[in-house]
Amino acid sequence: MKSAVETLNPTRVRLTVEVPFEELKDSLDAAYKKINQQVTVKGFRKGKIPARVIDQRFGRGAVLEEAVNDALPKFYTEAVNEAELNVLGQPEVDITELKDGETLNFTAEVDVRPAIEIPDYSGIEVEVDAVEVTDEDVEKSVEQLRERFASTSPVERSAEDGDVVTIDLQAKVDGEVLEDGVAEGVSYTIGSGELLDGIDDAVKGLSAGEEATFTSELKGGSAAGKEAEVTVKVTQVAARELPELDDDFAQLASEFDTLDELKADSRKRLENMKQYDQATQAQERVLEKLLELVEVPVPEKLLEDEINTRKHNLEHHQLGQMGLTLDKYLEIQGKSAEEFDTETKEAAVKGIKTQFVLDELVKQEKLNVNQEELTEHLMRRAASSGMSPDQFAQAVVEGGQVPLLVGEVARGKALALVVEKATVKDTNGEIIDLDDEDEAEQATETAEAAEGTADAADEEKSEG
């Protein structure tokens, strides 16, 4: 077999392959054997029909077609490996010549990963928000904890903001009560915004036994997105009572003995959260600067598939779970379809570029992933998926997704390396040291967020 490569553009090549006919022998034998098992000819036992009889009865062309279909993937793969191409997705194959007993010639056009040069990235500088926790932040945190320990007691008065009311609901659309539009004994805190739009105004001022009717757009159920006439009846009004902010509360709500100790711990927790957010912000901004430094051609077919995958996931998974259509989502977001398409394309391009650049860095810096790093990443992914580590690991192995996880960790290590060499200052001009043992794992999360579905799409295309 002989093959040659022609570069059509930075992300697409054409392979020209010439196969001597003798190299088709194994595939021809397999074709005769397969046809033997599928047909019957009077006078011959099944599976024992001579090749010449098959040629006479069913045509040599049918045999050649079967043999070529069997052989093409093998010769294509050999040509790809010989040329050391990093292909993306399926090739477009065209058989240019097939002469029985002489030769098989074909071409294959396929997308490839572009050659990328990573320039010196040690001079990257970014600015991030300073970590500042105010007394007001601490007070708000303690107040939220206090809210969790609030108690309620029934009162003989009309409902007010902050009260907990027990209510019965009935929703009608076009005058008909919905099968899933009736609920009784629902507990609702006025002002929480956790139920229907307009319910707060409807129940405020009502006492136990009183009811009101209002119009609202249903957020879920069989009539999600439709306007409904909702009747709400209050069966009980209860006032919320907050505990006193003192040492007794600290002992009730935490492991601390005093309120001052509780506040000090709240401050420390808030600082840790803001430091984590600061590190994520630094990684995101360093990644953006890195992408600006590198010229990355994007394969058109890969980009098209990535855009379609993102739209499909949003429309059929995320929005579907919320009972929203894409049109309704865009209405809520205040975006036009054109704006949505533009944003989706920009995110897809960034995701593909992120993966290409970080993969090149992994190769350039010779980064490896050890078992401990892979296990830690697997544990985090399992937790976010709601599966046990064993269940998630089994699903990963059975789905052949181990290389995908290894790639995620490796790209996280590549980004962490770039961040480590960057200069990160906060808004106060202070240089921030992000040297943290969790930095690589956090960088993996940042890289995944930027890639979006790019990695999954690339994996799927490569497998396909």
XYZ file of C-alpha atoms in Angstrom:
464
model
C 0.000 0.000 0.000
C 1.186 3.511 -0.838
C -0.268 6.724 0.562
C 0.292 10.464 0.259
C -1.039 13.440 2.234
C -2.200 16.751 0.797
C -2.908 19.616 3.215
C -6.126 21.358 2.144
C -6.108 23.911 4.990
C -4.665 24.041 8.528
C -7.400 21.715 9.808
C -8.136 19.407 6.863
C -6.133 16.961 4.753
C -6.688 14.624 1.813
C -5.158 11.153 1.878
C -4.545 9.425 -1.446
C -4.149 5.665 -1.054
C -3.131 3.015 -3.592
C -3.695 -0.646 -2.615
C -2.273 -3.528 -4.720
C -5.007 -6.077 -5.354
C -3.165 -8.906 -3.592
C -3.543 -6.969 -0.322
C -7.320 -7.415 -0.652
C -7.037 -11.218 -0.454
C -8.049 -11.531 3.230
C -11.056 -9.261 2.696
C -12.082 -11.153 -0.460
C -11.894 -14.469 1.411
C -13.991 -12.976 4.202
C -16.516 -11.646 1.660
C -16.972 -15.088 0.039
C -17.333 -16.658 3.493
C -19.945 -14.106 4.552
C -21.987 -14.495 1.355
C -21.721 -18.286 1.743
C -23.474 -18.061 5.094
C -26.239 -15.811 3.745
C -27.349 -17.571 0.547
C -28.420 -21.024 -0.614
C -27.735 -22.648 -4.008
C -29.390 -25.879 -5.022
C -26.905 -28.739 -5.156
C -24.496 -27.242 -2.614
C -24.468 -27.414 1.170
C -24.796 -24.091 3.006
C -21.361 -22.578 3.456
C -19.780 -24.830 0.816
C -20.623 -22.885 -2.348
C -17.526 -22.434 -4.572
C -16.357 -18.883 -5.290
C -16.914 -19.278 -9.064
C -20.584 -20.237 -8.425
C -21.084 -17.186 -6.198
C -19.559 -15.016 -8.947
C -21.887 -16.570 -11.541
C -25.071 -16.438 -9.452
C -24.631 -13.177 -7.546
C -21.982 -11.297 -9.491
C -18.320 -10.619 -8.819
C -19.291 -6.980 -8.165
C -21.221 -7.907 -5.028
C -18.171 -9.736 -3.692
C -15.847 -6.845 -4.494
C -18.194 -4.356 -2.810
C -18.295 -6.479 0.350
C -14.495 -6.899 0.323
C -13.787 -3.201 -0.218
C -16.199 -2.168 2.561
C -14.361 -4.561 4.852
C -10.873 -3.447 3.814
C -11.253 0.353 3.609
C -11.181 1.062 7.385
C -7.974 -0.973 7.774
C -6.147 0.726 4.885
C -7.414 4.153 5.976
C -6.122 3.578 9.517
C -2.759 2.394 8.186
C -2.451 5.549 6.051
C -3.370 7.786 9.020
C -0.805 6.094 11.267
C 1.863 6.181 8.567
C 1.366 9.932 8.150
C 1.144 10.417 11.959
C -2.080 12.390 11.621
C -4.223 13.407 14.599
C -7.609 13.018 12.938
C -10.967 14.340 14.127
C -14.158 12.532 13.235
C -15.042 10.452 10.226
C -13.396 10.780 6.783
C -15.178 11.453 3.519
C -14.020 8.515 1.371
C -14.139 8.411 -2.420
C -13.101 5.278 -4.366
C -11.318 6.688 -7.401
C -10.377 3.399 -9.067
C -11.214 -0.270 -8.556
C -9.822 -2.710 -11.126
C -10.529 -6.362 -10.432
C -7.232 -8.183 -10.054
C -5.165 -4.985 -10.347
C -5.661 -2.160 -7.856
C -7.861 -0.243 -5.411
C -7.330 3.514 -5.230
C -9.229 5.852 -2.920
C -9.040 9.285 -1.323
C -10.110 10.254 2.191
C -10.671 13.829 3.342
C -10.685 14.297 7.094
C -10.350 17.033 9.721
C -7.132 17.043 11.744
C -5.947 18.829 14.825
C -4.063 21.928 13.708
C -0.377 22.357 14.442
C -0.131 24.842 17.312
C 2.867 26.810 18.519
C 2.771 27.805 22.178
C 4.746 31.035 22.687
C 6.454 32.054 25.934
C 3.643 32.488 28.444
C 5.696 33.406 31.496
C 4.919 37.123 31.074
C 1.146 36.805 31.498
C -0.261 39.290 34.020
C -3.843 39.432 35.315
C -5.765 41.333 37.971
C -8.307 39.731 40.304
C -10.661 40.903 43.025
C -9.093 41.408 46.443
C -10.199 39.118 49.260
C -12.067 41.389 51.634
C -14.585 40.275 54.242
C -16.485 43.112 55.902
C -18.336 43.145 59.219
C -21.508 43.401 57.160
C -20.619 40.147 55.346
C -20.152 38.393 58.690
C -23.418 39.748 60.088
C -25.277 38.578 56.973
C -23.764 35.096 57.296
C -24.735 34.827 60.967
C -28.214 36.123 60.164
C -28.684 33.388 57.547
C -27.723 30.821 60.183
C -30.168 32.417 62.578
C -32.935 32.110 59.962
C -32.326 28.351 59.820
C -33.028 28.049 63.527
C -36.218 30.112 63.444
C -39.307 28.598 65.054
C -42.944 29.147 64.097
C -46.109 29.435 66.115
C -49.723 29.857 64.886
C -51.239 33.345 65.236
C -54.800 34.626 65.044
C -54.256 37.482 62.585
C -53.889 38.194 58.885
C -50.703 37.072 57.093
C -47.721 39.406 56.805
C -44.307 39.378 55.139
C -42.111 36.677 56.634
C -45.013 34.616 58.010
C -45.269 30.912 57.232
C -48.704 30.107 55.826
C -50.261 26.717 55.185
C -52.232 26.892 51.950
C -54.361 24.910 49.516
C -53.916 25.640 45.806
C -56.061 25.060 42.738
C -54.973 26.035 39.199
C -57.299 26.414 36.207
C -56.364 26.876 32.558
C -59.155 27.911 30.193
C -61.633 27.337 33.027
C -60.615 23.696 33.565
C -58.953 22.509 36.774
C -55.638 20.823 35.923
C -55.143 17.238 37.074
C -51.766 18.199 38.510
C -52.956 21.667 39.497
C -54.336 20.851 42.949
C -52.241 20.846 46.146
C -53.218 20.858 49.810
C -51.327 21.627 52.998
C -48.458 23.434 51.276
C -46.142 25.335 53.638
C -44.960 28.660 52.215
C -42.910 31.531 53.624
C -44.278 34.836 52.348
C -41.601 36.732 50.444
C -39.433 33.698 49.704
C -40.349 33.680 46.014
C -40.358 29.875 45.991
C -43.816 29.346 44.488
C -45.785 31.241 41.862
C -45.400 34.852 40.794
C -48.134 36.906 42.443
C -48.771 34.580 45.368
C -47.205 36.938 47.922
C -49.627 39.763 47.112
C -52.517 37.294 47.080
C -51.954 35.802 50.550
C -50.817 38.932 52.397
C -53.745 40.242 54.444
C -55.577 36.892 54.463
C -56.463 35.142 57.713
C -56.989 31.415 58.233
C -60.063 30.276 56.276
C -59.875 33.087 53.716
C -58.978 32.724 50.044
C -58.000 34.802 47.013
C -57.647 34.306 43.261
C -54.807 35.581 41.082
C -53.330 34.969 37.637
C -49.848 33.530 37.201
C -47.717 31.748 34.615
C -47.136 28.132 35.648
C -43.462 27.194 36.051
C -43.828 23.411 35.749
C -46.259 20.552 35.261
C -48.518 19.679 32.348
C -49.334 23.321 31.564
C -45.880 24.830 32.122
C -45.558 28.254 30.547
C -49.334 28.848 30.365
C -51.331 31.521 32.183
C -53.451 30.002 34.953
C -56.162 31.259 37.297
C -54.963 30.202 40.743
C -57.133 30.035 43.836
C -55.195 30.033 47.114
C -56.846 29.311 50.482
C -55.016 30.016 53.739
C -55.612 27.315 56.379
C -53.088 28.561 58.946
C -50.931 31.618 59.610
C -47.764 31.135 61.684
C -45.297 33.784 62.799
C -41.556 33.068 62.576
C -39.567 33.754 65.707
C -35.826 34.199 65.451
C -33.561 33.145 68.351
C -31.669 35.847 70.233
C -28.139 36.467 68.976
C -26.175 35.467 72.062
C -23.863 32.767 73.383
C -26.794 30.393 73.823
C -27.515 30.673 70.101
C -23.846 30.000 69.280
C -24.002 26.804 71.355
C -27.295 25.785 69.710
C -26.203 26.436 66.110
C -22.514 25.464 66.193
C -19.695 23.784 68.076
C -18.658 27.132 69.590
C -19.347 28.390 73.116
C -19.617 32.091 72.369
C -21.129 34.317 69.691
C -17.728 35.956 69.131
C -16.188 32.567 68.328
C -19.033 31.828 65.928
C -18.522 35.160 64.156
C -14.758 34.586 63.918
C -15.389 31.195 62.315
C -17.898 32.750 59.887
C -15.294 35.329 58.887
C -12.710 32.598 58.269
C -15.169 30.579 56.168
C -16.044 33.630 54.072
C -12.347 34.374 53.532
C -11.767 30.799 52.350
C -14.710 31.030 49.943
C -13.465 34.326 48.522
C -9.936 32.945 48.177
C -11.353 30.019 46.212
C -13.341 32.410 44.002
C -10.212 34.537 43.574
C -8.190 31.503 42.451
C -10.909 30.522 39.969
C -11.007 34.085 38.661
C -7.225 34.069 38.240
C -7.313 30.795 36.312
C -10.100 32.019 34.035
C -8.275 35.260 33.249
C -4.918 33.573 32.735
C -6.607 31.120 30.346
C -8.123 34.011 28.391
C -4.697 35.687 28.107
C -3.123 32.414 27.000
C -5.739 31.912 24.277
C -5.050 35.462 23.034
C -1.360 34.542 22.575
C -2.004 31.455 20.439
C -3.301 31.262 16.881
C -5.728 28.325 16.787
C -7.548 27.367 13.564
C -10.883 25.669 14.338
C -12.145 22.779 12.150
C -15.517 23.750 10.667
C -17.176 20.349 11.107
C -16.008 20.048 14.710
C -17.318 23.543 15.443
C -20.671 22.729 13.833
C -20.987 19.542 15.894
C -19.962 21.359 19.074
C -22.586 24.082 18.562
C -25.290 21.481 17.910
C -24.264 19.494 20.993
C -24.416 22.574 23.224
C -27.846 23.525 21.897
C -29.137 19.971 22.297
C -27.872 19.696 25.883
C -29.396 23.038 26.845
C -32.751 22.441 25.169
C -33.317 18.766 25.969
C -31.560 18.389 29.317
C -31.128 21.616 31.299
C -34.260 23.450 30.123
C -36.275 20.227 29.899
C -35.706 19.581 33.596
C -37.011 23.075 34.371
C -40.052 22.712 32.140
C -38.871 25.518 29.847
C -38.722 25.748 26.077
C -35.803 27.454 24.353
C -38.075 30.327 23.273
C -39.244 30.858 26.862
C -35.668 30.704 28.137
C -34.597 33.361 25.651
C -37.556 35.514 26.670
C -36.550 35.260 30.347
C -32.917 36.041 29.458
C -33.973 38.963 27.287
C -32.038 37.608 24.296
C -32.894 37.213 20.636
C -32.296 33.944 18.778
C -29.482 35.673 16.869
C -27.778 36.774 20.106
C -28.106 33.252 21.504
C -26.583 31.725 18.354
C -23.681 34.192 18.464
C -22.976 33.491 22.141
C -23.202 29.738 21.612
C -20.746 29.901 18.716
C -18.313 32.055 20.712
C -18.463 29.632 23.652
C -17.963 26.655 21.329
C -14.940 28.262 19.661
C -13.430 29.036 23.072
C -14.069 25.464 24.246
C -12.349 23.924 21.233
C -9.401 26.339 21.414
C -9.012 25.677 25.140
C -8.821 21.947 24.592
C -6.373 22.209 21.674
C -4.048 24.649 23.460
C -3.982 22.791 26.779
C -3.488 19.445 25.020
C -0.509 20.931 23.173
C 0.874 22.199 26.488
C 0.497 18.731 28.002
C 2.589 17.335 25.136
C 5.109 20.191 25.188
C 5.661 20.044 28.947
C 5.522 16.214 29.018
C 2.850 16.196 31.740
C 1.657 12.845 33.053
C -1.323 11.831 35.197
C -0.698 9.425 38.058
C -3.217 7.048 39.624
C -3.748 9.229 42.704
C -4.597 12.295 40.582
C -6.978 10.279 38.438
C -8.685 8.785 41.502
C -9.152 12.218 43.116
C -10.664 13.565 39.915
C -12.918 10.536 39.580
C -14.163 11.037 43.166
C -15.016 14.686 42.438
C -16.799 13.832 39.205
C -18.730 11.062 40.976
C -19.872 13.490 43.685
C -21.062 16.050 41.129
C -22.943 13.356 39.188
C -24.783 12.080 42.276
C -23.283 8.589 41.846
C -21.116 6.622 44.249
C -17.402 6.462 43.302
C -17.738 2.737 42.527
C -20.797 3.273 40.309
C -19.151 6.184 38.486
C -15.884 4.277 38.007
C -17.764 1.296 36.579
C -19.705 3.540 34.173
C -16.461 5.234 33.067
C -14.699 1.939 32.409
C -17.684 0.344 30.634
C -18.131 3.447 28.488
C -14.446 3.527 27.549
C -14.180 7.029 29.031
C -10.966 6.580 31.062
C -8.849 8.416 28.420
C -11.347 11.296 28.565
C -10.876 11.643 32.350
C -7.105 11.381 32.005
C -7.263 14.196 29.441
C -9.300 16.371 31.795
C -6.758 15.991 34.595
C -3.802 16.567 32.259
C -5.325 19.776 30.899
C -5.958 20.954 34.460
C -2.278 20.399 35.255
C -1.303 22.330 32.113
C -3.447 25.309 33.104
C -2.099 25.194 36.678
C 1.425 25.351 35.244
C 0.599 28.486 33.242
C -1.083 30.116 36.267
C 1.953 29.312 38.398
C 4.204 31.237 35.989
C 1.799 34.165 35.608
C 1.823 37.337 37.691
C -1.474 37.671 39.548
C -2.274 40.910 41.385
C -5.409 41.909 43.245
C -7.216 45.212 42.895
C -5.115 46.570 45.796
C -1.934 45.929 43.827
C -0.882 43.008 46.021
C 0.756 40.008 44.304
C -1.307 36.864 44.940
C 0.395 33.530 45.574
C -1.847 30.757 44.268
C 0.556 27.957 45.155
C -1.957 25.551 46.625
C -2.090 21.754 46.653
C -5.650 21.910 45.302
C -4.708 24.293 42.478
C -4.399 21.616 39.785
C -7.809 20.119 40.599
C -9.372 23.580 40.691
C -7.682 24.370 37.371
C -9.200 21.174 35.973
C -12.656 22.509 36.885
C -11.851 25.870 35.261
C -10.617 24.193 32.078
C -13.704 21.937 31.955
C -15.987 24.955 32.335
C -14.238 26.707 29.436
C -14.294 23.590 27.247
C -17.979 22.933 27.877
C -18.922 19.957 25.696
C -15.893 20.226 23.424
C -14.118 17.265 24.952
C -17.172 15.034 24.773
C -17.834 16.038 21.184
C -14.235 15.410 20.179
C -14.244 12.034 21.924
C -17.488 11.045 20.245
C -16.203 12.093 16.819
C -12.943 10.198 17.288
C -14.776 7.048 18.348
C -17.296 7.361 15.544
